[in-house]
Tab-separated table of C-alpha atoms in Angstrom:
chain	number	residue	atom	x	y	z
A	1	MET	CA	-19.996	27.543	2.356
A	2	SER	CA	-17.207	29.596	3.908
A	3	THR	CA	-14.395	27.957	5.848
A	4	ILE	CA	-11.614	29.095	8.132
A	5	ALA	CA	-8.200	27.563	8.636
A	6	VAL	CA	-7.773	25.997	12.074
A	7	ASP	CA	-4.624	24.366	13.432
A	8	LEU	CA	-5.362	20.946	14.928
A	9	PRO	CA	-2.681	19.835	17.417
A	10	VAL	CA	-2.402	16.098	16.828
A	11	GLN	CA	1.133	15.113	17.805
A	12	GLY	CA	1.025	12.085	20.100
A	13	ARG	CA	-2.773	12.038	20.115
A	14	PRO	CA	-4.972	9.116	19.012
A	15	VAL	CA	-6.786	10.032	15.800
A	16	THR	CA	-9.188	7.815	13.869
A	17	VAL	CA	-9.757	8.160	10.109
A	18	VAL	CA	-12.868	6.445	8.764
A	19	GLY	CA	-12.864	5.757	5.037
A	20	SER	CA	-10.863	4.084	2.281
A	21	SER	CA	-11.104	6.815	-0.372
A	22	PRO	CA	-8.023	8.643	-1.709
A	23	HIS	CA	-9.056	11.595	0.479
A	24	ALA	CA	-9.042	9.341	3.546
A	25	MET	CA	-5.644	7.900	2.684
A	26	THR	CA	-4.150	11.354	2.096
A	27	THR	CA	-5.591	12.541	5.417
A	28	ALA	CA	-4.099	9.560	7.242
A	29	ALA	CA	-0.696	10.215	5.638
A	30	ASP	CA	-0.803	13.891	6.695
A	31	LEU	CA	-1.686	12.906	10.243
A	32	ILE	CA	1.141	10.377	10.459
A	33	ARG	CA	3.633	12.972	9.245
A	34	SER	CA	2.378	15.317	11.968
A	35	GLY	CA	3.019	12.751	14.680
A	36	ALA	CA	-0.521	11.522	15.352
A	37	VAL	CA	-1.227	7.967	16.468
A	38	VAL	CA	-3.496	7.009	13.582
A	39	THR	CA	-6.118	4.287	13.365
A	40	ALA	CA	-7.529	3.894	9.842
A	41	LEU	CA	-10.821	2.065	9.454
A	42	SER	CA	-12.829	1.140	6.385
A	43	PRO	CA	-16.495	2.195	6.645
A	44	GLY	CA	-17.541	-1.409	7.068
A	45	MET	CA	-15.250	-1.919	10.056
A	46	PHE	CA	-16.300	1.238	11.913
A	47	SER	CA	-18.509	1.072	15.004
A	48	PRO	CA	-19.514	3.894	17.373
A	49	SER	CA	-17.329	2.395	20.104
A	50	ASP	CA	-14.256	3.299	17.997
A	51	ILE	CA	-14.938	6.941	18.841
A	52	ASP	CA	-14.319	6.407	22.556
A	53	SER	CA	-10.596	5.734	22.089
A	54	ALA	CA	-9.963	8.736	19.813
A	55	ALA	CA	-9.210	12.366	20.574
A	56	LEU	CA	-10.252	13.340	17.038
A	57	ILE	CA	-12.265	11.721	14.235
A	58	PHE	CA	-11.991	12.299	10.490
A	59	ALA	CA	-15.074	11.131	8.559
A	60	CYS	CA	-13.872	10.552	4.993
A	61	THR	CA	-16.102	7.741	3.765
A	62	GLY	CA	-17.107	9.557	0.572
A	63	ASP	CA	-20.766	9.217	1.569
A	64	PRO	CA	-22.117	12.506	3.012
A	65	GLU	CA	-24.881	10.723	4.914
A	66	GLN	CA	-22.461	8.288	6.527
A	67	ASP	CA	-20.016	11.111	7.309
A	68	ALA	CA	-22.858	13.034	8.951
A	69	ALA	CA	-23.879	10.004	11.015
A	70	ILE	CA	-20.306	9.551	12.240
A	71	ALA	CA	-20.087	13.253	13.097
A	72	ASP	CA	-23.383	13.116	15.028
A	73	GLU	CA	-22.219	10.084	16.991
A	74	ALA	CA	-18.884	11.781	17.767
A	75	THR	CA	-20.656	14.939	18.944
A	76	ALA	CA	-22.888	12.897	21.236
A	77	ARG	CA	-19.775	11.363	22.786
A	78	GLY	CA	-17.967	14.685	23.115
A	79	VAL	CA	-15.337	14.018	20.428
A	80	PHE	CA	-14.547	16.551	17.704
A	81	CYS	CA	-15.112	15.268	14.162
A	82	VAL	CA	-13.853	16.682	10.873
A	83	ARG	CA	-16.209	15.824	8.019
A	84	ALA	CA	-14.921	15.560	4.464
A	85	ASP	CA	-18.446	15.828	3.011
A	86	LEU	CA	-16.902	14.979	-0.382
A	87	ARG	CA	-17.350	11.929	-2.449
A	88	ASP	CA	-14.288	10.515	-4.188
A	89	ARG	CA	-13.681	12.950	-6.981
A	90	PRO	CA	-15.703	11.921	-10.026
A	91	VAL	CA	-14.129	11.719	-13.414
A	92	HIS	CA	-15.442	14.785	-15.214
A	93	PRO	CA	-16.254	14.421	-18.890
A	94	LEU	CA	-13.384	15.902	-20.825
A	95	PRO	CA	-13.610	16.792	-24.503
A	96	THR	CA	-11.746	14.615	-26.922
A	97	ARG	CA	-8.718	16.558	-28.082
A	98	GLY	CA	-9.457	16.973	-31.741
A	99	GLY	CA	-9.617	13.263	-32.305
A	100	GLU	CA	-6.161	12.787	-30.761
A	101	THR	CA	-5.702	9.472	-29.012
A	102	GLY	CA	-4.282	9.656	-25.518
A	103	ARG	CA	-1.970	7.197	-23.869
A	104	VAL	CA	-1.517	5.119	-20.745
A	105	ILE	CA	1.584	5.300	-18.555
A	106	LEU	CA	2.059	2.444	-16.108
A	107	VAL	CA	3.922	3.917	-13.127
A	108	GLY	CA	5.443	1.755	-10.432
A	109	GLY	CA	4.858	3.772	-7.279
A	110	GLY	CA	7.418	2.025	-5.097
A	111	PRO	CA	6.941	0.227	-1.786
A	112	GLY	CA	4.870	2.912	-0.048
A	113	ASP	CA	7.048	5.812	1.044
A	114	PRO	CA	6.362	8.623	-1.471
A	115	GLY	CA	10.043	9.537	-1.268
A	116	LEU	CA	10.823	6.283	-3.094
A	117	LEU	CA	8.693	7.233	-6.095
A	118	THR	CA	11.055	7.664	-9.049
A	119	VAL	CA	11.677	11.061	-10.654
A	120	ALA	CA	10.199	9.773	-13.919
A	121	GLY	CA	7.143	8.551	-12.042
A	122	ARG	CA	6.608	11.906	-10.351
A	123	ASP	CA	6.909	13.701	-13.703
A	124	ALA	CA	4.350	11.384	-15.304
A	125	ILE	CA	1.858	11.930	-12.477
A	126	ALA	CA	2.291	15.700	-12.755
A	127	ARG	CA	1.338	15.549	-16.466
A	128	ALA	CA	-1.631	13.202	-16.018
A	129	ASP	CA	-5.237	14.059	-16.812
A	130	VAL	CA	-6.438	10.933	-15.017
A	131	VAL	CA	-4.723	8.851	-12.309
A	132	ILE	CA	-6.062	5.336	-11.754
A	133	THR	CA	-4.555	4.245	-8.462
A	134	ASP	CA	-4.259	1.237	-6.192
A	135	ARG	CA	-4.475	1.524	-2.397
A	136	LEU	CA	-0.803	0.537	-1.906
A	137	ALA	CA	0.451	3.251	-4.247
A	138	PRO	CA	1.841	6.460	-2.670
A	139	VAL	CA	-1.538	8.224	-2.789
A	140	SER	CA	-0.455	10.882	-0.278
A	141	ALA	CA	1.678	12.423	-3.042
A	142	LEU	CA	-1.221	12.904	-5.446
A	143	ALA	CA	-2.523	16.126	-3.906
A	144	GLU	CA	0.870	17.740	-4.467
A	145	LEU	CA	1.776	16.184	-7.811
A	146	ALA	CA	-1.603	15.964	-9.556
A	147	PRO	CA	-3.881	18.660	-8.086
A	148	HIS	CA	-5.904	19.010	-11.311
A	149	ALA	CA	-6.095	15.351	-12.332
A	150	ASP	CA	-9.148	13.162	-11.861
A	151	ILE	CA	-8.283	10.475	-9.294
A	152	ILE	CA	-9.961	7.082	-9.633
A	153	ASP	CA	-9.522	4.672	-6.733
A	154	VAL	CA	-9.552	1.060	-7.978
A	155	SER	CA	-8.370	-0.584	-4.773
A	156	LYS	CA	-8.607	-4.302	-4.135
A	157	ILE	CA	-8.941	-4.511	-0.360
A	158	PRO	CA	-8.485	-7.951	1.239
A	159	GLY	CA	-11.827	-8.897	2.720
A	160	GLY	CA	-13.349	-5.616	1.516
A	161	ARG	CA	-14.433	-3.891	-1.644
A	162	ARG	CA	-12.756	-4.983	-4.835
A	163	THR	CA	-12.475	-3.403	-8.272
A	164	GLU	CA	-12.445	-6.097	-10.924
A	165	GLN	CA	-9.514	-6.129	-13.324
A	166	SER	CA	-11.852	-5.906	-16.309
A	167	THR	CA	-13.184	-2.609	-14.929
A	168	ILE	CA	-9.663	-1.254	-14.511
A	169	ASN	CA	-8.787	-2.255	-18.061
A	170	ASP	CA	-11.886	-0.561	-19.448
A	171	LEU	CA	-11.183	2.649	-17.507
A	172	MET	CA	-7.646	2.917	-18.876
A	173	VAL	CA	-8.692	2.365	-22.471
A	174	SER	CA	-11.803	4.553	-22.453
A	175	HIS	CA	-9.985	7.586	-21.036
A	176	ALA	CA	-7.006	7.138	-23.349
A	177	LEU	CA	-9.235	6.836	-26.413
A	178	ALA	CA	-10.900	10.089	-25.319
A	179	GLY	CA	-7.537	11.803	-25.737
A	180	ARG	CA	-6.379	11.869	-22.118
A	181	THR	CA	-3.051	11.032	-20.570
A	182	VAL	CA	-3.784	8.252	-18.089
A	183	VAL	CA	-1.386	7.252	-15.326
A	184	ARG	CA	-2.004	3.782	-13.951
A	185	LEU	CA	-0.352	4.098	-10.536
A	186	LYS	CA	0.509	0.846	-8.802
A	187	GLY	CA	2.336	-0.035	-5.612
A	188	GLY	CA	5.851	-1.447	-5.922
A	189	ASP	CA	6.666	-2.413	-9.504
A	190	GLY	CA	3.697	-3.182	-11.705
A	191	PHE	CA	5.463	-6.102	-13.359
A	192	VAL	CA	6.111	-7.944	-10.067
A	193	PHE	CA	2.754	-9.543	-9.178
A	194	GLY	CA	1.053	-6.298	-10.168
A	195	ARG	CA	-0.776	-7.557	-13.299
A	196	GLY	CA	1.069	-4.914	-15.292
A	197	GLY	CA	1.617	-7.327	-18.141
A	198	GLU	CA	-2.134	-7.929	-18.440
A	199	GLU	CA	-2.821	-4.203	-18.492
A	200	VAL	CA	-0.192	-3.521	-21.158
A	201	ASP	CA	-1.591	-6.332	-23.284
A	202	HIS	CA	-5.146	-4.996	-22.977
A	203	CYS	CA	-4.128	-1.448	-23.910
A	204	VAL	CA	-2.026	-2.516	-26.898
A	205	SER	CA	-4.829	-4.769	-28.146
A	206	ALA	CA	-7.184	-1.768	-27.969
A	207	GLY	CA	-4.786	0.384	-29.988
A	208	VAL	CA	-3.681	2.543	-27.050
A	209	ARG	CA	-0.097	3.730	-26.702
A	210	VAL	CA	1.559	2.497	-23.517
A	211	ASN	CA	4.705	3.543	-21.670
A	212	VAL	CA	6.070	1.795	-18.598
A	213	ILE	CA	7.978	3.490	-15.783
A	214	PRO	CA	9.390	0.807	-13.473
A	215	GLY	CA	9.105	1.194	-9.732
A	216	VAL	CA	11.076	0.040	-6.709
A	217	SER	CA	9.743	-3.422	-5.881
A	218	SER	CA	8.745	-3.951	-2.264
A	219	SER	CA	10.094	-7.502	-2.548
A	220	ILE	CA	13.602	-6.034	-2.317
A	221	ALA	CA	12.925	-2.647	-0.698
A	222	ALA	CA	11.086	-3.959	2.373
A	223	PRO	CA	13.954	-6.281	3.400
A	224	ALA	CA	16.467	-3.501	2.690
A	225	THR	CA	14.732	-1.061	5.042
A	226	ALA	CA	14.854	-3.795	7.692
A	227	LEU	CA	18.635	-4.042	7.024
A	228	ILE	CA	18.207	-7.487	5.466
A	229	PRO	CA	20.101	-7.961	2.183
A	230	VAL	CA	18.391	-10.454	-0.121
A	231	THR	CA	21.858	-11.661	-1.157
A	232	HIS	CA	25.063	-11.545	0.892
A	233	ARG	CA	28.545	-12.804	0.101
A	234	GLY	CA	29.163	-16.024	1.942
A	235	LEU	CA	25.478	-16.588	2.732
A	236	THR	CA	23.507	-16.870	-0.507
A	237	GLN	CA	24.007	-16.269	-4.215
A	238	GLY	CA	20.436	-15.731	-5.284
A	239	PHE	CA	16.838	-15.093	-4.317
A	240	THR	CA	13.410	-16.223	-5.481
A	241	VAL	CA	10.292	-14.060	-5.236
A	242	VAL	CA	7.109	-16.080	-4.780
A	243	SER	CA	3.449	-15.104	-4.643
A	244	GLY	CA	1.772	-16.701	-1.657
A	245	HIS	CA	-1.772	-15.601	-2.467
A	246	VAL	CA	-2.778	-19.260	-2.791
A	247	PRO	CA	-1.493	-22.074	-0.526
A	248	PRO	CA	0.647	-25.032	-1.621
A	249	GLY	CA	-1.431	-27.703	-3.292
A	250	HIS	CA	-4.055	-25.244	-4.487
A	251	PRO	CA	-5.107	-25.811	-8.113
A	252	GLU	CA	-3.899	-22.302	-8.986
A	253	SER	CA	-0.490	-22.706	-7.315
A	254	THR	CA	2.387	-23.248	-9.761
A	255	VAL	CA	5.203	-23.087	-7.179
A	256	ASN	CA	7.371	-26.162	-6.631
A	257	TYR	CA	7.988	-25.760	-2.905
A	258	ARG	CA	10.015	-28.970	-2.751
A	259	ALA	CA	12.506	-27.584	-5.250
A	260	LEU	CA	12.403	-24.205	-3.537
A	261	ALA	CA	13.285	-25.741	-0.175
A	262	ARG	CA	16.447	-27.246	-1.679
A	263	ALA	CA	17.540	-24.302	-3.831
A	264	ASN	CA	19.775	-22.754	-1.137
A	265	THR	CA	18.653	-19.248	-2.103
A	266	THR	CA	16.708	-16.571	-0.262
A	267	ILE	CA	12.936	-17.047	-0.460
A	268	ILE	CA	10.860	-13.855	-0.581
A	269	LEU	CA	7.133	-14.358	-0.073
A	270	MET	CA	4.678	-11.698	-1.213
A	271	MET	CA	0.952	-11.655	-0.403
A	272	ALA	CA	1.484	-14.624	1.906
A	273	VAL	CA	0.042	-13.451	5.236
A	274	ALA	CA	-3.040	-15.684	5.081
A	275	ASN	CA	-1.143	-18.745	3.831
A	276	LEU	CA	2.137	-18.428	5.738
A	277	GLU	CA	1.513	-21.457	7.969
A	278	ALA	CA	0.738	-23.682	4.992
A	279	ILE	CA	3.797	-22.473	3.094
A	280	VAL	CA	6.069	-23.030	6.088
A	281	ALA	CA	4.661	-26.554	6.492
A	282	ALA	CA	5.363	-27.310	2.816
A	283	LEU	CA	8.967	-26.120	3.119
A	284	LEU	CA	9.527	-28.161	6.290
A	285	ASP	CA	7.979	-31.248	4.672
A	286	ALA	CA	10.383	-30.759	1.769
A	287	GLY	CA	13.360	-30.947	4.106
A	288	MET	CA	14.166	-27.315	4.912
A	289	SER	CA	15.633	-26.992	8.395
A	290	GLY	CA	13.305	-25.624	11.044
A	291	ASP	CA	16.198	-23.498	12.317
A	292	THR	CA	16.367	-21.567	9.043
A	293	PRO	CA	16.172	-17.833	9.893
A	294	ALA	CA	13.022	-16.025	8.828
A	295	ALA	CA	11.636	-12.508	9.088
A	296	VAL	CA	8.351	-10.739	8.383
A	297	ILE	CA	8.311	-7.049	7.436
A	298	ALA	CA	4.911	-5.354	7.671
A	299	ASP	CA	4.227	-1.933	6.108
A	300	GLY	CA	7.732	-1.841	4.622
A	301	THR	CA	9.265	1.676	4.223
A	302	LEU	CA	6.362	3.357	6.076
A	303	SER	CA	6.530	4.919	9.546
A	304	SER	CA	4.355	2.026	10.751
A	305	GLN	CA	6.900	-0.583	9.609
A	306	ARG	CA	7.345	-3.585	11.892
A	307	VAL	CA	10.000	-6.286	11.648
A	308	LEU	CA	9.662	-9.666	13.333
A	309	ARG	CA	12.312	-12.381	13.286
A	310	GLY	CA	12.403	-16.023	14.300
A	311	PRO	CA	13.231	-19.518	13.057
A	312	LEU	CA	11.188	-21.003	10.249
A	313	THR	CA	9.293	-23.303	12.621
A	314	SER	CA	7.780	-20.398	14.570
A	315	ILE	CA	7.674	-17.432	12.170
A	316	ALA	CA	4.023	-18.008	11.214
A	317	THR	CA	3.033	-18.136	14.902
A	318	VAL	CA	5.032	-14.977	15.584
A	319	ALA	CA	3.278	-13.158	12.734
A	320	ARG	CA	-0.157	-14.332	13.848
A	321	SER	CA	0.486	-13.371	17.487
A	322	ALA	CA	1.560	-9.895	16.376
A	323	ASP	CA	-1.645	-9.577	14.318
A	324	ILE	CA	0.327	-8.936	11.135
A	325	GLY	CA	-1.845	-8.091	8.154
A	326	PRO	CA	-1.147	-7.175	4.535
A	327	PRO	CA	0.950	-5.679	3.118
A	328	ALA	CA	3.791	-7.784	4.491
A	329	THR	CA	6.914	-9.401	3.064
A	330	THR	CA	8.379	-12.632	4.431
A	331	ILE	CA	12.080	-13.495	4.074
A	332	ILE	CA	13.286	-17.070	4.555
A	333	GLY	CA	16.967	-17.982	4.409
A	334	ALA	CA	20.338	-17.244	5.978
A	335	VAL	CA	20.098	-13.514	5.225
A	336	ALA	CA	17.048	-13.226	7.506
A	337	GLY	CA	19.427	-13.921	10.383
A	338	PHE	CA	21.882	-11.260	9.246
A	339	LEU	CA	22.332	-8.462	11.766
A	340	PRO	CA	24.885	-5.732	10.940
A	341	GLY	CA	27.844	-5.765	13.271
A	342	GLY	CA	27.878	-9.528	13.578
A	343	THR	CA	25.356	-9.742	16.416
A	344	ALA	CA	23.844	-13.194	16.635
A	345	LEU	CA	20.120	-13.683	16.049
A	346	PRO	CA	18.317	-13.695	19.430
A	347	PRO	CA	17.222	-17.196	20.511
A	348	THR	CA	13.616	-16.009	20.880
A	349	PRO	CA	11.676	-14.035	18.242
A	350	LEU	CA	12.208	-10.321	18.722
A	351	PRO	CA	9.650	-7.868	17.281
A	352	LEU	CA	11.308	-4.702	16.102
A	353	THR	CA	9.600	-1.439	15.211
A	354	ARG	CA	11.236	0.914	12.758
A	355	SER	CA	10.507	4.551	13.484
A	356	ASP	CA	13.212	6.224	11.450
A	357	ARG	CA	11.502	6.149	8.094
A	358	ARG	CA	12.034	9.206	5.943
A	359	PRO	CA	9.187	11.736	5.956
A	360	ALA	CA	6.619	11.302	3.237
A	361	ALA	CA	6.180	13.833	0.452
A	362	THR	CA	4.388	17.015	1.448
A	363	ALA	CA	0.745	17.133	0.445
A	364	ARG	CA	-1.456	20.184	-0.044
A	365	PRO	CA	-3.246	21.393	3.100
A	366	HIS	CA	-6.845	20.266	3.260
A	367	GLN	CA	-9.455	22.909	2.672
A	368	GLY	CA	-10.792	24.332	5.907
A	369	PHE	CA	-8.170	22.997	8.346
A	370	ARG	CA	-4.480	22.438	8.822
A	371	ILE	CA	-2.879	19.559	10.705
A	372	ALA	CA	-0.302	20.896	13.134
A	373	PRO	CA	2.300	18.703	14.828
A	374	GLY	CA	2.081	20.292	18.251
C-alpha cells in the first residue's frame, strides 16, 4: 500500500487517540508536543459519542477490525480519522547468537518527561534487541532511540488490562536466554515501588546477567517540578515515601500511620489516589493537625501536570473534585505550603496548572502522515 505524507494542523485543536498500545502512546506524545488538546482513551472506554467533541481521531487500538469500526463511525459523523492498522509490534523470533546468553538491563525511565531519562538509560535502550516497557515509562522516546527493537507493552492499567508479573519475568528470561539484550523499561526508578528487586531476583535465579541503571524517582521529581522541596532548612529534616496502594488497616498494609503522623518529616504518598481519604483519616486520627499543608501533583513533569494545594483536612476532597487520577503524588507536611518568595499559602485550595514543562524527546514521524503544529 502506498502512502503520502500529509501535514495535519493540530495546534489548539481537540484530538482523540483511541488505544493503549505503544503506538497510541507515541502518537499522543507527538500530538501534545505539537500543541493539540489531546484526549487519550483505552479501547474499552471509547464510545461513538467521543467522536463528536474531536476535530481529529487516531484509531490505534492494535486491532484492525476495531480501528476500522472507529474510522467508519468517524466518517459517518464527518470527522477525519487516522487508522494505525497495526497491531502492537510482535516479538519476531531471533536466532540464538551461537549459544551466547543475553542479558537484562533494568532501566529507570524517570518520572515521565523523556528529557529526564538518564544518558546511560538512553544508551541502553539504543543497544536493546527487546524493550519490555511499562505504560508510565517514557515510551514516546522509543521510536527515536530503539527503531529496530521489538517493543513489548506489559502495562498494568488501573481498572483495565493487566500483565501479570510472572509473565513479565518469563519474558525477560526467555529473551535473554535466547541471546538478546533485553531492556526492562520502567517509570521512575525501578527500585522505588517498581518491583525491580523481584525482577532482578528472578533473572539471577534463572542464570541471567542483570545490570541496573537507576532512574529519577517521581517521588522526588514530581514535587520538585511543582517547586516543592521534600526537605527545606527550618521546615523539615527528612521525608518518608509510602505506597498507598492499599488503605490503612488492610491486611497487606505494613505502614504505621500513627508513627508517621508524629515523625515530623515530609510524607510522600505514591499510588494513593484511590485511598487518599482513608490515609488522611488515619493521619488525623493519629493526631496530625488538620491544618498541615498538603499538595497533590498529577502527571508530574508532563505538559499535563496539575498541582493542587490545601490543608490536610480537605486535600482528598480537592483531589476528588478535580477528578485526579493516577499517576499522582501527594505531599503532606510543612514543605507542601512552601511557595518561593515567601508568599503565604492561599486560605482556600488553589489548583495550579503547569504549562512550562520542557519539550519531550523528538520521535520519528509516523509513516504516512506528519503532525504539524499550525
